[in-house]
CSV table of C-alpha atoms in Angstrom, one decimal:
chain,number,residue,atom,x,y,z
A,1,MET,CA,-22.3,-9.6,-30.0
A,2,ARG,CA,-20.5,-8.8,-26.8
A,3,SER,CA,-20.5,-5.0,-26.1
A,4,GLY,CA,-20.6,-2.4,-23.4
A,5,GLU,CA,-20.6,-3.8,-19.9
A,6,ASN,CA,-20.3,-7.3,-21.3
A,7,VAL,CA,-16.7,-6.6,-22.3
A,8,ARG,CA,-14.7,-7.5,-19.2
A,9,THR,CA,-11.5,-8.8,-20.8
A,10,LEU,CA,-9.7,-6.7,-23.4
A,11,GLY,CA,-7.4,-8.4,-25.8
A,12,VAL,CA,-4.6,-6.3,-27.3
A,13,VAL,CA,-2.4,-7.6,-30.1
A,14,GLY,CA,0.7,-5.5,-30.7
A,15,THR,CA,2.2,-3.5,-27.9
A,16,GLY,CA,3.9,-0.6,-29.6
A,17,ALA,CA,2.7,3.0,-29.0
A,18,ILE,CA,-0.9,2.4,-29.9
A,19,GLY,CA,-1.1,-1.0,-28.2
A,20,VAL,CA,0.3,0.3,-25.0
A,21,SER,CA,-2.2,3.1,-25.0
A,22,TRP,CA,-5.1,0.6,-25.6
A,23,VAL,CA,-3.8,-1.4,-22.6
A,24,VAL,CA,-3.8,1.7,-20.4
A,25,LEU,CA,-7.4,2.6,-21.5
A,26,GLY,CA,-8.6,-0.9,-20.6
A,27,LEU,CA,-6.9,-0.9,-17.2
A,28,GLU,CA,-8.2,2.6,-16.5
A,29,HIS,CA,-11.7,1.3,-17.0
A,30,GLY,CA,-11.2,-1.7,-14.7
A,31,LEU,CA,-10.9,-4.3,-17.4
A,32,ASP,CA,-8.7,-7.4,-17.3
A,33,VAL,CA,-6.2,-7.1,-20.2
A,34,VAL,CA,-4.6,-9.9,-22.1
A,35,ALA,CA,-1.9,-8.7,-24.4
A,36,TRP,CA,0.5,-10.3,-26.9
A,37,ASP,CA,3.4,-9.1,-29.1
A,38,PRO,CA,6.0,-11.4,-30.7
A,39,ALA,CA,8.9,-9.0,-30.4
A,40,GLU,CA,11.7,-9.9,-28.1
A,41,GLY,CA,11.4,-8.1,-24.8
A,42,ALA,CA,7.9,-6.9,-25.5
A,43,GLU,CA,6.4,-7.9,-22.2
A,44,GLU,CA,9.2,-6.1,-20.2
A,45,ARG,CA,8.8,-2.9,-22.2
A,46,LEU,CA,5.0,-3.1,-21.8
A,47,ARG,CA,5.1,-3.5,-18.0
A,48,ALA,CA,7.6,-0.7,-17.7
A,49,GLN,CA,5.2,1.7,-19.3
A,50,ILE,CA,1.8,1.0,-17.7
A,51,PRO,CA,0.2,1.5,-14.3
A,52,GLU,CA,-0.7,-1.3,-12.0
A,53,GLY,CA,-3.6,-3.4,-13.1
A,54,SER,CA,-4.9,-6.7,-14.2
A,55,LEU,CA,-2.6,-7.4,-17.1
A,56,ARG,CA,-1.6,-10.8,-18.4
A,57,PHE,CA,0.9,-11.3,-21.3
A,58,ALA,CA,-0.3,-14.1,-23.5
A,59,GLU,CA,1.9,-16.8,-25.0
A,60,GLY,CA,0.3,-16.4,-28.4
A,61,LEU,CA,-2.6,-15.1,-30.6
A,62,GLU,CA,-4.8,-18.1,-29.9
A,63,GLU,CA,-4.7,-17.3,-26.1
A,64,VAL,CA,-5.8,-13.7,-26.8
A,65,GLY,CA,-8.6,-14.7,-29.1
A,66,ARG,CA,-9.8,-17.4,-26.7
A,67,ASP,CA,-9.9,-15.3,-23.5
A,68,ALA,CA,-10.9,-11.8,-24.8
A,69,ASP,CA,-14.4,-10.3,-25.0
A,70,LEU,CA,-13.0,-7.7,-27.4
A,71,VAL,CA,-9.8,-7.7,-29.4
A,72,LEU,CA,-8.0,-4.5,-30.5
A,73,GLU,CA,-5.2,-5.3,-32.9
A,74,SER,CA,-2.3,-2.8,-33.4
A,75,GLY,CA,0.2,-4.8,-35.3
A,76,PRO,CA,2.4,-3.7,-38.3
A,77,GLU,CA,0.6,-1.9,-41.1
A,78,ARG,CA,1.3,-4.6,-43.6
A,79,LEU,CA,-1.6,-6.4,-45.2
A,80,GLU,CA,-0.1,-9.9,-45.2
A,81,VAL,CA,0.6,-9.6,-41.5
A,82,LYS,CA,-3.0,-8.4,-40.8
A,83,ARG,CA,-4.4,-11.4,-42.7
A,84,GLU,CA,-2.3,-13.8,-40.7
A,85,ILE,CA,-3.2,-12.2,-37.4
A,86,PHE,CA,-7.0,-12.1,-38.1
A,87,ALA,CA,-7.1,-15.6,-39.5
A,88,ALA,CA,-5.6,-16.9,-36.2
A,89,LEU,CA,-7.8,-14.7,-34.0
A,90,ASP,CA,-10.9,-15.7,-36.0
A,91,ALA,CA,-10.2,-19.4,-35.5
A,92,ALA,CA,-9.7,-19.0,-31.7
A,93,ALA,CA,-12.3,-16.4,-30.6
A,94,ALA,CA,-15.9,-17.1,-29.7
A,95,PRO,CA,-18.4,-16.1,-32.5
A,96,ASP,CA,-19.7,-13.1,-30.6
A,97,VAL,CA,-16.3,-11.5,-29.9
A,98,LEU,CA,-15.5,-8.4,-32.0
A,99,LEU,CA,-12.1,-8.5,-33.8
A,100,THR,CA,-11.0,-5.0,-34.6
A,101,SER,CA,-7.9,-3.4,-36.2
A,102,SER,CA,-6.3,-0.1,-35.4
A,103,SER,CA,-5.1,0.2,-39.0
A,104,SER,CA,-4.6,3.8,-40.0
A,105,GLY,CA,-5.3,3.2,-43.7
A,106,LEU,CA,-6.0,-0.4,-44.6
A,107,MET,CA,-9.6,-1.2,-45.5
A,108,PRO,CA,-11.2,-4.0,-43.5
A,109,SER,CA,-12.3,-5.9,-46.6
A,110,THR,CA,-8.7,-6.4,-47.6
A,111,PHE,CA,-8.0,-8.7,-44.6
A,112,GLN,CA,-11.5,-9.7,-43.5
A,113,ASP,CA,-11.8,-12.5,-46.0
A,114,ALA,CA,-8.9,-14.3,-44.3
A,115,CYS,CA,-11.4,-15.0,-41.5
A,116,THR,CA,-13.2,-18.2,-42.6
A,117,HIS,CA,-15.3,-18.6,-39.5
A,118,HIS,CA,-17.0,-15.4,-38.6
A,119,SER,CA,-15.8,-12.6,-40.8
A,120,GLU,CA,-18.9,-10.6,-40.0
A,121,ARG,CA,-17.4,-9.5,-36.6
A,122,VAL,CA,-14.2,-8.1,-38.2
A,123,LEU,CA,-13.8,-4.3,-38.6
A,124,VAL,CA,-11.5,-1.3,-38.2
A,125,ALA,CA,-11.5,0.7,-35.0
A,126,HIS,CA,-8.9,3.3,-35.8
A,127,PRO,CA,-7.8,5.5,-32.9
A,128,PHE,CA,-5.6,8.6,-32.7
A,129,ASN,CA,-2.4,8.6,-30.7
A,130,PRO,CA,-2.6,8.4,-27.7
A,131,PRO,CA,-5.9,6.4,-27.7
A,132,HIS,CA,-6.3,6.5,-23.9
A,133,LEU,CA,-6.5,10.3,-24.2
A,134,VAL,CA,-7.7,11.3,-27.7
A,135,PRO,CA,-11.5,10.5,-27.9
A,136,LEU,CA,-11.9,9.9,-31.6
A,137,VAL,CA,-12.1,6.4,-33.0
A,138,GLU,CA,-13.1,5.7,-36.6
A,139,VAL,CA,-15.3,2.6,-37.0
A,140,VAL,CA,-15.2,1.1,-40.5
A,141,GLY,CA,-17.0,-2.0,-41.5
A,142,GLY,CA,-15.9,-4.2,-44.4
A,143,SER,CA,-18.1,-5.8,-47.1
A,144,ALA,CA,-18.8,-8.7,-44.8
A,145,THR,CA,-19.2,-6.8,-41.5
A,146,SER,CA,-22.6,-7.0,-39.9
A,147,ALA,CA,-24.6,-4.0,-38.7
A,148,GLU,CA,-24.7,-5.7,-35.3
A,149,ALA,CA,-20.9,-5.7,-35.2
A,150,VAL,CA,-20.7,-2.0,-36.1
A,151,ASP,CA,-23.4,-1.1,-33.4
A,152,ALA,CA,-21.5,-3.2,-30.8
A,153,ALA,CA,-18.2,-1.5,-31.6
A,154,LEU,CA,-19.8,1.9,-31.3
A,155,GLU,CA,-21.5,1.0,-28.0
A,156,THR,CA,-18.4,-0.5,-26.5
A,157,LEU,CA,-16.2,2.4,-27.5
A,158,ARG,CA,-18.6,4.9,-26.0
A,159,HIS,CA,-18.7,2.8,-22.9
A,160,LEU,CA,-14.9,3.2,-22.7
A,161,GLY,CA,-15.2,7.0,-23.0
A,162,LYS,CA,-14.4,7.3,-26.7
A,163,ARG,CA,-16.2,9.5,-29.3
A,164,PRO,CA,-16.5,7.0,-32.2
A,165,ILE,CA,-17.8,7.9,-35.6
A,166,HIS,CA,-19.1,5.4,-38.2
A,167,ILE,CA,-17.4,5.6,-41.6
A,168,ARG,CA,-20.1,4.4,-43.9
A,169,ARG,CA,-18.0,3.4,-46.8
A,170,GLU,CA,-14.4,2.1,-47.0
A,171,VAL,CA,-11.8,4.5,-48.4
A,172,PRO,CA,-8.0,4.3,-48.1
A,173,GLY,CA,-7.0,6.3,-45.0
A,174,HIS,CA,-10.5,6.4,-43.6
A,175,VAL,CA,-11.6,10.1,-42.9
A,176,ALA,CA,-9.5,11.9,-40.3
A,177,ASN,CA,-6.2,10.8,-41.9
A,178,ARG,CA,-7.4,11.9,-45.3
A,179,LEU,CA,-8.2,15.4,-43.8
A,180,GLN,CA,-4.8,15.5,-42.3
A,181,ALA,CA,-3.2,14.4,-45.6
A,182,ALA,CA,-5.0,17.3,-47.4
A,183,LEU,CA,-3.5,19.8,-45.0
A,184,TRP,CA,0.0,18.2,-45.0
A,185,ARG,CA,0.0,18.2,-48.8
A,186,GLU,CA,-0.4,22.0,-48.9
A,187,ALA,CA,1.9,22.5,-45.9
A,188,TYR,CA,4.7,20.5,-47.7
A,189,HIS,CA,4.1,22.5,-50.9
A,190,LEU,CA,4.4,25.8,-49.1
A,191,VAL,CA,7.6,24.8,-47.4
A,192,ASP,CA,9.0,23.3,-50.7
A,193,GLN,CA,8.3,26.6,-52.5
A,194,GLY,CA,10.1,28.6,-49.8
A,195,ILE,CA,6.9,30.5,-49.0
A,196,VAL,CA,7.0,29.8,-45.2
A,197,SER,CA,9.2,27.8,-42.8
A,198,VAL,CA,8.3,24.5,-41.0
A,199,ALA,CA,8.0,26.4,-37.7
A,200,ASP,CA,5.7,29.0,-39.2
A,201,ILE,CA,3.4,26.3,-40.6
A,202,ASP,CA,3.1,24.8,-37.1
A,203,THR,CA,2.4,28.2,-35.6
A,204,ALA,CA,-0.1,29.0,-38.3
A,205,ILE,CA,-2.2,25.9,-37.3
A,206,ALA,CA,-1.4,25.5,-33.5
A,207,ASP,CA,-1.9,29.2,-32.7
A,208,GLY,CA,-4.6,29.8,-35.4
A,209,PRO,CA,-7.4,27.6,-36.7
A,210,GLY,CA,-6.2,24.5,-34.8
A,211,LEU,CA,-7.3,26.1,-31.6
A,212,ARG,CA,-10.8,26.6,-32.8
A,213,TRP,CA,-10.9,23.2,-34.6
A,214,SER,CA,-10.0,21.4,-31.4
A,215,LEU,CA,-13.2,22.8,-29.8
A,216,LEU,CA,-15.8,22.6,-32.5
A,217,GLY,CA,-14.4,21.2,-35.7
A,218,PRO,CA,-14.1,22.9,-39.2
A,219,PHE,CA,-17.8,23.0,-40.1
A,220,ALA,CA,-19.2,24.4,-36.8
A,221,THR,CA,-16.3,26.9,-36.7
A,222,GLN,CA,-17.0,28.0,-40.2
A,223,HIS,CA,-20.7,28.4,-39.4
A,224,LEU,CA,-19.9,30.7,-36.4
A,225,SER,CA,-17.7,32.9,-38.6
A,226,GLY,CA,-20.7,33.8,-40.7
A,227,GLY,CA,-22.4,35.7,-37.9
A,228,PRO,CA,-26.2,35.7,-38.0
A,229,GLY,CA,-26.2,34.3,-41.5
A,230,GLY,CA,-24.1,31.3,-40.4
A,231,LEU,CA,-22.6,28.9,-42.9
A,232,GLY,CA,-24.9,29.9,-45.7
A,233,HIS,CA,-23.5,33.5,-45.5
A,234,VAL,CA,-19.9,32.3,-45.4
A,235,LEU,CA,-20.4,30.1,-48.5
A,236,GLU,CA,-22.2,32.7,-50.4
A,237,HIS,CA,-19.6,35.4,-49.9
A,238,LEU,CA,-16.3,33.4,-49.4
A,239,GLY,CA,-17.2,30.2,-51.3
A,240,PRO,CA,-16.1,31.5,-54.8
A,241,PRO,CA,-12.7,32.8,-53.6
A,242,MET,CA,-12.2,29.5,-51.8
A,243,VAL,CA,-12.7,27.6,-55.0
A,244,GLU,CA,-10.0,29.7,-56.6
A,245,TRP,CA,-7.7,28.8,-53.7
A,246,TRP,CA,-8.5,25.1,-54.3
A,247,ASP,CA,-7.4,25.5,-57.9
A,248,ASP,CA,-4.1,27.0,-56.7
A,249,LEU,CA,-3.2,24.4,-54.1
A,250,GLY,CA,0.1,22.6,-54.7
A,251,HIS,CA,0.9,19.0,-55.7
A,252,PRO,CA,4.3,18.4,-54.0
A,253,LYS,CA,6.5,15.4,-54.7
A,254,LEU,CA,8.0,13.9,-51.6
A,255,THR,CA,11.5,14.1,-53.0
A,256,ALA,CA,14.7,13.4,-50.9
A,257,GLY,CA,15.3,17.2,-51.0
A,258,LEU,CA,11.9,18.0,-49.6
A,259,VAL,CA,12.1,15.3,-46.9
A,260,GLU,CA,15.5,16.8,-45.8
A,261,LYS,CA,14.0,20.3,-45.7
A,262,LEU,CA,11.1,19.1,-43.6
A,263,VAL,CA,13.2,17.1,-41.2
A,264,ASP,CA,15.7,19.9,-40.8
A,265,GLY,CA,12.9,22.4,-40.2
A,266,VAL,CA,11.4,20.3,-37.4
A,267,ASP,CA,14.9,19.9,-35.8
A,268,GLU,CA,15.4,23.6,-35.9
A,269,GLU,CA,12.0,24.3,-34.5
A,270,LEU,CA,12.4,22.0,-31.6
A,271,ASP,CA,15.9,23.2,-30.9
A,272,GLY,CA,17.0,20.2,-28.8
A,273,THR,CA,13.7,19.7,-27.0
A,274,SER,CA,13.4,15.9,-26.3
A,275,ALA,CA,10.5,14.0,-27.8
A,276,GLU,CA,9.8,12.5,-24.4
A,277,ASP,CA,9.5,15.9,-22.7
A,278,LEU,CA,7.3,17.2,-25.5
A,279,VAL,CA,5.0,14.2,-25.4
A,280,ALA,CA,4.7,14.5,-21.6
A,281,ARG,CA,3.7,18.2,-21.8
A,282,ARG,CA,1.4,17.5,-24.8
A,283,ASP,CA,-0.4,14.8,-22.9
A,284,GLN,CA,-0.8,17.0,-19.9
A,285,ALA,CA,-2.3,19.7,-22.1
A,286,LEU,CA,-4.6,17.2,-23.8
A,287,ARG,CA,-6.0,16.1,-20.4
A,288,ARG,CA,-6.6,19.7,-19.4
A,289,LEU,CA,-8.2,20.6,-22.7
A,290,LEU,CA,-10.5,17.6,-22.5
A,291,GLU,CA,-11.6,18.5,-19.0
A,292,ILE,CA,-12.4,22.1,-20.2
A,293,LYS,CA,-14.4,20.8,-23.1
A,294,THR,CA,-16.4,18.5,-20.9
A,295,ASP,CA,-17.0,21.3,-18.3
A,296,LEU,CA,-18.2,23.6,-21.0
A,297,GLY,CA,-20.3,21.1,-22.9
A,298,LEU,CA,-18.0,21.0,-25.9
A,299,GLY,CA,-16.9,17.3,-25.6
């Protein structure tokens, strides 16, 4: 299976926000990139967003599969579309070319069986936006995925500067999105009940535990909070009250009224700040944070 330095041409299918970021990552690492998206004007939009580099816009899926050493698919999150895309890629790509999906929640077994040639090289490589900056990629194999394919994906992603983790069993939403969903569920509940505002929820995370989680993650952070006794001390003394909190967590319904409250709350919080300006400043902060983590041995 092609991996690491043997990946010289990156194939990108779908050139929305995630696909564009994959293209940037490939170009930043000196790879040739062949991209394809069926949307009208996709090539012009892509070229307007990326730095100079060896980029070719393909005429179709078959060209991407034929020419790439690794394919990263970022098409619509619709199962029937994934199945069509991967069937075409599987028919065109050499047997040792990994075919990966950026799907944020679909399990690879649900579209892998559409590949009748080499389904063992199909898996999910789920990044976090923007993938050229955020290191995490979740690697998820399906029922037919070979161990060799998983190892090749992990090696290649590390070679591209990512911090991949291997999800050992398929679950809807993988892992990081399930963790986010758990937090969002309670955040929506607290807003719905009038306990706190949308802006205060963002402050509670961004200026509280989110700062520590971005450096060490929840388990290591919890361990440090226990002093000399570490995580064992924390769970002995704070575990029982935490279980009581679990029992009191909310189960909100995503009603039209709650959606309106959340959207209005974000609009009020941002107070006219453009998304483009916020993204630019966020990405600048991400770069600085990643540099600091690397310098201090935390990344």
